[in-house]
PDB file of C-alpha atoms in Angstrom:
ATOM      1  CA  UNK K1322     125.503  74.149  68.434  1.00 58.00           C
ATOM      2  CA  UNK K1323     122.369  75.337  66.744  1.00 74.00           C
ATOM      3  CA  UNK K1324     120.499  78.058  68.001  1.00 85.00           C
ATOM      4  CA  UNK K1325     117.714  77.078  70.424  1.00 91.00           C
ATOM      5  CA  UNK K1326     113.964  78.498  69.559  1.00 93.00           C
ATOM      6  CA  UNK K1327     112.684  81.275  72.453  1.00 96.00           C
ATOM      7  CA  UNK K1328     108.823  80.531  72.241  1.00 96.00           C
ATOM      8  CA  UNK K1329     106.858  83.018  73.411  1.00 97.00           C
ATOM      9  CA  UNK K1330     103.294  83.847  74.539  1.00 97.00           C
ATOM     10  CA  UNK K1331     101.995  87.373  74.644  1.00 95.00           C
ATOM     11  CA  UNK K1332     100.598  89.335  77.048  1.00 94.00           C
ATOM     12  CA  UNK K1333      97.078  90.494  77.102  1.00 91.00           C
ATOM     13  CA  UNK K1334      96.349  92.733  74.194  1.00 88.00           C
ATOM     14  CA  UNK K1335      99.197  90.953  72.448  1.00 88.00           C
ATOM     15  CA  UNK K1336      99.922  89.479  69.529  1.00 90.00           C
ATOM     16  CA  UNK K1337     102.864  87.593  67.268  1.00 90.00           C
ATOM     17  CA  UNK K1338     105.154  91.289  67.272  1.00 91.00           C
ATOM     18  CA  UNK K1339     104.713  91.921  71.098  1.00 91.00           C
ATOM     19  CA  UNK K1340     108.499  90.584  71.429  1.00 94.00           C
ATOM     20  CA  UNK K1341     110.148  92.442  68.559  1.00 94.00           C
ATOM     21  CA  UNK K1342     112.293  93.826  70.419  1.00 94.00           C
ATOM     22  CA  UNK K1343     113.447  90.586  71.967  1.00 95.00           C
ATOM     23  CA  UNK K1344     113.516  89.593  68.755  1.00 94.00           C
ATOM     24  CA  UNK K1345     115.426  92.663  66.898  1.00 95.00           C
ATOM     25  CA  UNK K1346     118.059  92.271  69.942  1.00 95.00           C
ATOM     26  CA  UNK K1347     118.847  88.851  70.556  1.00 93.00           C
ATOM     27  CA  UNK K1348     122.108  87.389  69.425  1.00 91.00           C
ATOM     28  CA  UNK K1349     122.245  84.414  66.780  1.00 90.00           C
ATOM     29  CA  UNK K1350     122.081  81.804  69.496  1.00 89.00           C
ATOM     30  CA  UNK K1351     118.242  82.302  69.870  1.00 93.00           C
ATOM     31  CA  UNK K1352     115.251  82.029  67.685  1.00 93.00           C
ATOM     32  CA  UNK K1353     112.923  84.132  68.804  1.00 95.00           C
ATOM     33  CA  UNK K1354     109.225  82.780  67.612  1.00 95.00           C
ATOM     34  CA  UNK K1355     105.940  84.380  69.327  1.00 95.00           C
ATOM     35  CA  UNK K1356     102.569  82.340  68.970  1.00 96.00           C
ATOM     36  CA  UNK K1357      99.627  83.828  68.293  1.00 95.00           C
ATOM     37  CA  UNK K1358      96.333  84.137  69.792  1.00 95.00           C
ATOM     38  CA  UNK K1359      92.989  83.855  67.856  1.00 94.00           C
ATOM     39  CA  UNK K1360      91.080  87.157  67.006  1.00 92.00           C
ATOM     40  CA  UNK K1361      94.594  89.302  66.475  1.00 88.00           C
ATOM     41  CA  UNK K1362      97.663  89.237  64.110  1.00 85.00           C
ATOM     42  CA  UNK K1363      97.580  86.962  61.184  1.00 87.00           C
ATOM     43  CA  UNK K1364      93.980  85.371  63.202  1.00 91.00           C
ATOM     44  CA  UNK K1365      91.868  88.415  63.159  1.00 89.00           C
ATOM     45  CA  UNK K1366      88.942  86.723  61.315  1.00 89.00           C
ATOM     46  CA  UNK K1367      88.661  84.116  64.373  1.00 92.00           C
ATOM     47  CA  UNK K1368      86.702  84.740  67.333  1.00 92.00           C
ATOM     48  CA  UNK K1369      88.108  85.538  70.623  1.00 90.00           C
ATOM     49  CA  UNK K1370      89.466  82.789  72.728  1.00 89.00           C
ATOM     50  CA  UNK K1371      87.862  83.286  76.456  1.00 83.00           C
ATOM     51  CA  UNK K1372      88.424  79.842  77.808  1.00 89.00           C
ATOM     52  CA  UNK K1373      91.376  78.730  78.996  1.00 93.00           C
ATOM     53  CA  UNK K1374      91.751  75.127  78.626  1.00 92.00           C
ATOM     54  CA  UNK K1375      90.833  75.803  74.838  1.00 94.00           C
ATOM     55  CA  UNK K1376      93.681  78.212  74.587  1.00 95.00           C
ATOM     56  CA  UNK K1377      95.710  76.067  75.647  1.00 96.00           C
ATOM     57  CA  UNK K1378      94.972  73.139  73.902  1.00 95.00           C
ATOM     58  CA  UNK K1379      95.119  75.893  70.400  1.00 95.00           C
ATOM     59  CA  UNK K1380      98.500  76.909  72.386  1.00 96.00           C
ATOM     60  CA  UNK K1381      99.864  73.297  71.893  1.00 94.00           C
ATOM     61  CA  UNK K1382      98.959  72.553  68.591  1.00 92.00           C
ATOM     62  CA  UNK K1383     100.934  75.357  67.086  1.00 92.00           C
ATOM     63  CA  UNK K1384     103.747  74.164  69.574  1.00 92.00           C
ATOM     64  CA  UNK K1385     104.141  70.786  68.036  1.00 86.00           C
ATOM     65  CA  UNK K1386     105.733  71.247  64.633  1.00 82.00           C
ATOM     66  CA  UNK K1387     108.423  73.911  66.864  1.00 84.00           C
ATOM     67  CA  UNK K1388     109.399  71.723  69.435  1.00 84.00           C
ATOM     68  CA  UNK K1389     110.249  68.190  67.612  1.00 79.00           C
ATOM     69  CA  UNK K1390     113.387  69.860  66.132  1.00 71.00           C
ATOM     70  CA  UNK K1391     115.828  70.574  68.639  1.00 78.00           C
ATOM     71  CA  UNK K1392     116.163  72.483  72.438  1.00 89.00           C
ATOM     72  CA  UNK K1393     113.537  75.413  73.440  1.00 94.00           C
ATOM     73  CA  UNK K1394     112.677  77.292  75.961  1.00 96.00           C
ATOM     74  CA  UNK K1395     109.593  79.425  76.924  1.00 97.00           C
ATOM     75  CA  UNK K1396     109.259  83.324  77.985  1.00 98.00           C
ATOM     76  CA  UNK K1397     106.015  84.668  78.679  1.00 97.00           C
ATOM     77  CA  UNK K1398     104.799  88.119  80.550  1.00 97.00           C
ATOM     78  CA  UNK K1399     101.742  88.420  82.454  1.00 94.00           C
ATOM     79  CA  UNK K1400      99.222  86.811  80.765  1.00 95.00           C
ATOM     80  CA  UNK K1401     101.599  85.150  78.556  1.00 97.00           C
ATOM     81  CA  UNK K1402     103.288  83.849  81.612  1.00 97.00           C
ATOM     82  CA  UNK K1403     100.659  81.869  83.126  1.00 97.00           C
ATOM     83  CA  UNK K1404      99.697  80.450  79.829  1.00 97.00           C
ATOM     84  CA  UNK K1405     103.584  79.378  79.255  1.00 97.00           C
ATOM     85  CA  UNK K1406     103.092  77.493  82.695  1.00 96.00           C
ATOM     86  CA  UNK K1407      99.893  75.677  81.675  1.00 96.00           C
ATOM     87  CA  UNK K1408     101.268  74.629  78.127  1.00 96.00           C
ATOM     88  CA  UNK K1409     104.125  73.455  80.307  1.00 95.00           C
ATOM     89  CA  UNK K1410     102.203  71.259  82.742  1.00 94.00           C
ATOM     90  CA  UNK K1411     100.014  69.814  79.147  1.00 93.00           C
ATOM     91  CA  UNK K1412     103.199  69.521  77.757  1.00 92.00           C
ATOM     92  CA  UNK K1413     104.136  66.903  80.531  1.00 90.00           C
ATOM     93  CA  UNK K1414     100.913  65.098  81.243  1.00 91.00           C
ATOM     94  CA  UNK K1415     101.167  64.401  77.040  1.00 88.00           C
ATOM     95  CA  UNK K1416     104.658  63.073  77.099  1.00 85.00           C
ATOM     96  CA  UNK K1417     105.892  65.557  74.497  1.00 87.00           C
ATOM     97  CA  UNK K1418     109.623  67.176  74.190  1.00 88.00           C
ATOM     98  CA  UNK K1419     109.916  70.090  77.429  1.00 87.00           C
ATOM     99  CA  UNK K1420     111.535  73.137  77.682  1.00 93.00           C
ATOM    100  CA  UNK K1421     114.858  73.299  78.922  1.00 93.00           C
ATOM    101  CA  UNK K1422     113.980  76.509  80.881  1.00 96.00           C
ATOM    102  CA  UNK K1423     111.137  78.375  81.521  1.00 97.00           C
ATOM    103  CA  UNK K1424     111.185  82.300  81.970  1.00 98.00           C
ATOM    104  CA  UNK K1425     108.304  83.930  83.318  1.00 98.00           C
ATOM    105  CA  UNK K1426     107.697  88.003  84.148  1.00 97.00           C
ATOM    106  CA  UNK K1427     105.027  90.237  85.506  1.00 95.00           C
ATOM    107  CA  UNK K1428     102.822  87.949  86.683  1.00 96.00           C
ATOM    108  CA  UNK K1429     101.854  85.825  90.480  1.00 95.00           C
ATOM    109  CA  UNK K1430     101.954  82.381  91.254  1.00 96.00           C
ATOM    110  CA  UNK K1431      98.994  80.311  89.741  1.00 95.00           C
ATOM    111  CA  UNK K1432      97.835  79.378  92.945  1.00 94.00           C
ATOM    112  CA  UNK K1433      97.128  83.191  93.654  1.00 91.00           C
ATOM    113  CA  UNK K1434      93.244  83.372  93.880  1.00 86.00           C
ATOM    114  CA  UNK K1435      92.849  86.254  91.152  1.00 81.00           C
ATOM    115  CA  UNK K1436      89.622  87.909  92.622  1.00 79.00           C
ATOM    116  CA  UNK K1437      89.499  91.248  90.975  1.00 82.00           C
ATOM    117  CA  UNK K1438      86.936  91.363  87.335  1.00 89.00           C
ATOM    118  CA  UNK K1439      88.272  94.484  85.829  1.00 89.00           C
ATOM    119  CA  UNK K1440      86.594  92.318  82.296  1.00 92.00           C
ATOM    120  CA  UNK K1441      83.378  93.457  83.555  1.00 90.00           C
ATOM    121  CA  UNK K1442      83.654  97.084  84.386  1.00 90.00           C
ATOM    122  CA  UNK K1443      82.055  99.898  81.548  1.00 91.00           C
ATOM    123  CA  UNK K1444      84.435 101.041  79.306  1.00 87.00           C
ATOM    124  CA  UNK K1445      85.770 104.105  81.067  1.00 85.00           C
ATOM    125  CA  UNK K1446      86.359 102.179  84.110  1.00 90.00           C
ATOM    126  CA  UNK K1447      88.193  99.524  81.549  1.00 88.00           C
ATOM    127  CA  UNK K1448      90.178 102.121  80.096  1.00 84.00           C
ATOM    128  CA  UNK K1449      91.635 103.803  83.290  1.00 84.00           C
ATOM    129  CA  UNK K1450      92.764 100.390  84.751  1.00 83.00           C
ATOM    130  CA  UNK K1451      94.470  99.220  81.538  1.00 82.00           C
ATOM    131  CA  UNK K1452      96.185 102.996  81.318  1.00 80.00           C
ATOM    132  CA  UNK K1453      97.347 101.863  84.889  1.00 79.00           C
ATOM    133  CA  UNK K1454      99.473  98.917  83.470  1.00 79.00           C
ATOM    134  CA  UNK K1455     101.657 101.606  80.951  1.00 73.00           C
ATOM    135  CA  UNK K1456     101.292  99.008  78.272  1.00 65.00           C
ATOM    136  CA  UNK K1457      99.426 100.442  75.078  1.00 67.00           C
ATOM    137  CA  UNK K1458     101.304 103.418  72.914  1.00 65.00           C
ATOM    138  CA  UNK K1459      99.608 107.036  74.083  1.00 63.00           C
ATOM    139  CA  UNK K1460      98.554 106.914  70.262  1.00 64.00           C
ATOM    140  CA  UNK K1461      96.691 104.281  70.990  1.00 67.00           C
ATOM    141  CA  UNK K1462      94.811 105.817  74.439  1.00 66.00           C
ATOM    142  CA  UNK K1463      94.302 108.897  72.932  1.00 69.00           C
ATOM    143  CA  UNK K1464      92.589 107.987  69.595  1.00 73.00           C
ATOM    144  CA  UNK K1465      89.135 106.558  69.820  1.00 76.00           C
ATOM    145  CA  UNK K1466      88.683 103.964  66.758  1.00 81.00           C
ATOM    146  CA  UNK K1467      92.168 102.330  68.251  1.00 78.00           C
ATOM    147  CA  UNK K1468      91.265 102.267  71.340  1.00 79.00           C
ATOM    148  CA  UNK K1469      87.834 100.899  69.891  1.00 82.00           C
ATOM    149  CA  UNK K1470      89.870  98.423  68.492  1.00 83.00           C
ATOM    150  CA  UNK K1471      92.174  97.161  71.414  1.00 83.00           C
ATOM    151  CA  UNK K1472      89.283  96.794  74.063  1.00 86.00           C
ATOM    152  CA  UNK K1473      87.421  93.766  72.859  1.00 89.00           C
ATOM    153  CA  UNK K1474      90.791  91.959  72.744  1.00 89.00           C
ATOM    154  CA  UNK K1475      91.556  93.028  76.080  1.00 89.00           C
ATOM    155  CA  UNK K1476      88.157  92.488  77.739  1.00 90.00           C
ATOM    156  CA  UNK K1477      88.896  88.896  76.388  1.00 91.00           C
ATOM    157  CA  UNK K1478      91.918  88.094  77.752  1.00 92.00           C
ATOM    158  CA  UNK K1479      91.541  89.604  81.214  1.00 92.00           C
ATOM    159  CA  UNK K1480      88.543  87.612  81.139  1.00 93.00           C
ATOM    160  CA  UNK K1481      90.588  84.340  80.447  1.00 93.00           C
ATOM    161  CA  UNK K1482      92.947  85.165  83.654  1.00 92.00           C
ATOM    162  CA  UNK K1483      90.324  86.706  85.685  1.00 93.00           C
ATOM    163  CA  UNK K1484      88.069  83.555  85.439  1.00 93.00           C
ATOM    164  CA  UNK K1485      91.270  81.189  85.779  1.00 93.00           C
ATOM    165  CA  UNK K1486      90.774  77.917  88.619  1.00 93.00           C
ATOM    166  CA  UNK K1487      93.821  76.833  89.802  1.00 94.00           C
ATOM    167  CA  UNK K1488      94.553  73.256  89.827  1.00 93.00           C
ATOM    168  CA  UNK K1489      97.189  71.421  91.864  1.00 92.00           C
ATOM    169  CA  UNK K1490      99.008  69.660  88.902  1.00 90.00           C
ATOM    170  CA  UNK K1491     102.184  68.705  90.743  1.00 91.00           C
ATOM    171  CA  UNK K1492     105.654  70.692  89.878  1.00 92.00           C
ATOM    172  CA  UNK K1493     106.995  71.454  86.855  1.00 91.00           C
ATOM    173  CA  UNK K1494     110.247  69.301  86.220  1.00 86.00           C
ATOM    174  CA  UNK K1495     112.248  72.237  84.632  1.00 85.00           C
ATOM    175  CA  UNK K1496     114.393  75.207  85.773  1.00 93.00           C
ATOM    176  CA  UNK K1497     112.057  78.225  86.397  1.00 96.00           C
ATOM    177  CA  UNK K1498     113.113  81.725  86.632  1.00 98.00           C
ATOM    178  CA  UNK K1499     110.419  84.551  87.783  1.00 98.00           C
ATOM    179  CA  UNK K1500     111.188  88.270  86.965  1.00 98.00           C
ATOM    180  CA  UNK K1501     109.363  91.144  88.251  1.00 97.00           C
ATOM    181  CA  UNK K1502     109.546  94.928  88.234  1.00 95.00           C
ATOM    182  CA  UNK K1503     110.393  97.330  91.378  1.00 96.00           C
ATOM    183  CA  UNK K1504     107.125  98.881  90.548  1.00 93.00           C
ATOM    184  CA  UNK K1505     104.777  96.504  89.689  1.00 92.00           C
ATOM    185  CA  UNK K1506     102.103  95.818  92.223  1.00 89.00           C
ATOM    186  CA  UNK K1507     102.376  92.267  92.971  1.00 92.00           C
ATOM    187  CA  UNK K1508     103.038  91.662  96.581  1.00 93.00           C
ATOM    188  CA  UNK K1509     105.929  88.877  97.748  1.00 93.00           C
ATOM    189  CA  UNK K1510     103.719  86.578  98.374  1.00 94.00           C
ATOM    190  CA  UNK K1511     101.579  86.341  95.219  1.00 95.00           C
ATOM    191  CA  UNK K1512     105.510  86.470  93.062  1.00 95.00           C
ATOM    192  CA  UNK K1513     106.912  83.230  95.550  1.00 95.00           C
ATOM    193  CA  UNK K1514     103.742  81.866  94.939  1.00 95.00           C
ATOM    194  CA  UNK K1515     105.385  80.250  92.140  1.00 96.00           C
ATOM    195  CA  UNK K1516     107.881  78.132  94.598  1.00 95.00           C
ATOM    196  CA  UNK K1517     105.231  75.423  95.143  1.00 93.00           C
ATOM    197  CA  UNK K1518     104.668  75.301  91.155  1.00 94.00           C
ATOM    198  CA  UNK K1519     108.703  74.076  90.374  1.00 93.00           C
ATOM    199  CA  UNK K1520     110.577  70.924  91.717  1.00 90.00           C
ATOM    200  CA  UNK K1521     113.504  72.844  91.429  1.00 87.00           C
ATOM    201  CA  UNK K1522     114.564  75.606  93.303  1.00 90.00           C
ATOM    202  CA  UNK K1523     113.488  78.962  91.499  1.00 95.00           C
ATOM    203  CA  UNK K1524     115.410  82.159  90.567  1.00 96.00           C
ATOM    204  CA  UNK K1525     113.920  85.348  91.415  1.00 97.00           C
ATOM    205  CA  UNK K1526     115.097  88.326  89.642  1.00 97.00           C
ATOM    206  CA  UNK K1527     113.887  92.230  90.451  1.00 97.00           C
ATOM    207  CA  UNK K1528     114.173  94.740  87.805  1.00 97.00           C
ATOM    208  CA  UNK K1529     113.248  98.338  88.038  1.00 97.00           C
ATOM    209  CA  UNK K1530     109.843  99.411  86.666  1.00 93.00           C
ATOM    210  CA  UNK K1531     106.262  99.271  86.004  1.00 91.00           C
ATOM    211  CA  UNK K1532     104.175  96.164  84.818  1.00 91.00           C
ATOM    212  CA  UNK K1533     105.947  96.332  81.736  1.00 91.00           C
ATOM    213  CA  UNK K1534     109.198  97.192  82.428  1.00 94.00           C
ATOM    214  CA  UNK K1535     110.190  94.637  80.620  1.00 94.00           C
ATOM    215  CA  UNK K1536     110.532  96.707  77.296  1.00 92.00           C
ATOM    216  CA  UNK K1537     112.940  98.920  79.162  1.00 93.00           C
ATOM    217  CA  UNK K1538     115.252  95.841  80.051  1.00 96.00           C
ATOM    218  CA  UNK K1539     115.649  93.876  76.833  1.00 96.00           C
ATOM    219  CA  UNK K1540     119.177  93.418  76.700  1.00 96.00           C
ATOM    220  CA  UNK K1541     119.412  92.176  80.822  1.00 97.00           C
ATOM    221  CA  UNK K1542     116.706  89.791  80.087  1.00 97.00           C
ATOM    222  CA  UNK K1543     118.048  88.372  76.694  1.00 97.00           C
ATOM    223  CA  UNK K1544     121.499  88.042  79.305  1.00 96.00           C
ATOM    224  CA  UNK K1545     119.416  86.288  81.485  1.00 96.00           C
ATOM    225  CA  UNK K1546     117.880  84.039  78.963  1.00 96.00           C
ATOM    226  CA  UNK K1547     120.926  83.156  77.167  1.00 94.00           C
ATOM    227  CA  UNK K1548     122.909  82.664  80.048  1.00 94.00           C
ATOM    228  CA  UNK K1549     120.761  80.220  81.902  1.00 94.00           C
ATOM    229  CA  UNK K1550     119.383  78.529  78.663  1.00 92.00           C
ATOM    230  CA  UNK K1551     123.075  77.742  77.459  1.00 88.00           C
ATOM    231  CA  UNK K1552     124.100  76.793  81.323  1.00 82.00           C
ATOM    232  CA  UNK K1553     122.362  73.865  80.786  1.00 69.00           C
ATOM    233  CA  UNK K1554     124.946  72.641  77.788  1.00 65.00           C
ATOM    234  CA  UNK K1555     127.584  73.698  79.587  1.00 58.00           C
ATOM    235  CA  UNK K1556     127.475  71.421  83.137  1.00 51.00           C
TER     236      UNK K1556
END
């Protein structure tokens, strides 16, 4: 069979190359493709995007000429991940093709009220709590016009989740599969949290490391992905 197309949605601070290494590591059965966000990448002459219905709805329109021409499936960390659930549930209310499967890391059940505003603390404050997360190169934390760079983006996009309303939409209607590191601090409730968001039962996997240990564990979670997206051909 073909390969099947991996879309996925970056985390905050992210951009089209946050998954190379999914990319650069995945076998010839997937296609890895990684949207992009306005303000960064290829879209660094838009303005930021700091609603999150309009994300979505910009989310969705790249979407359309990807998923008309054969099986996909979504991955999406943190951020990323509760966007890849939203685009999911618009994705079903529009009557478009769905995702066979969708994989989701580093991040708690929509319902989870998210009442911290780390988007409106100074920029030292800012800076600490995003060095807390391990995600951005010590290049990056140590040199000023970088980090000049990287905080507008990421003031925007914790501003998106921060200011998120949850809305009971009714299940998703495809498998879901949650990963989380050892280390990350989510408690167990806010990760089951996403039970009440699938109609079918959902597969919690726990892998060691930080908020971003996923960049330690590409291989394991391209197994994971391959094996349960290709399951679903196989039964």
């Amino acid at each position: 069979m073909k390969s099947i197309n991996l879309i996925c949605f970056p985390f905050a601070g992210g951009n089209k190359y946050s998954y190379r290494l999914l990319k650069n590591n995945c076998s010839r059965k997937l296609n890895v493709i990684t949207l992009e966000y306005p303000g960064r990448g290829n879209r660094i002459g838009e303005p930021f995007c700091d609603n999150i219905q309009l994300l979505v709805k910009d989310l969705c329109r790249q979407l359309y000429g990807l998923i008309n021409t054969g099986h996909y499936a979504f991955y999406g960390h943190s951020m990323g991940g509760l966007l890849a659930y939203l685009v999911t549930k618009e994705l079903e209310e529009s009557n478009r093709p769905k995702p066979i499967h969708i994989f989701i890391s580093g991040t708690k059940g929509p319902s989870i009220v998210r009442q911290e505003k780390k988007h409106l603390l100074e920029k030292e404050r800012f800076i600490e709590e995003i060095k807390k997360y391990g995600g951005l190169p010590v290049q990056v934390l140590e040199e000023e016009e970088l980090l000049n760079f990287f905080e507008p983006i990421l003031r925007a996009d914790f501003k998106i989740v921060e200011n998120f309303i949850y809305e009971n939409r009714g299940p998703i209607k495809h498998p879901l599969t949650i990963i989380t590191g050892s280390e990350d601090d989510l408690t167990y409730d806010e990760i089951y949290g996403w039970r009440k968001e699938a109609m079918e039962e959902v597969d919690f996997i726990i892998m060691p490391g930080n908020h971003f240990f996923i960049f330690n564990h590409v291989n394991e979670i391209l197994k994971i992905i391959e094996q349960k997206v290709f399951s679903t051909f196989s039964t």
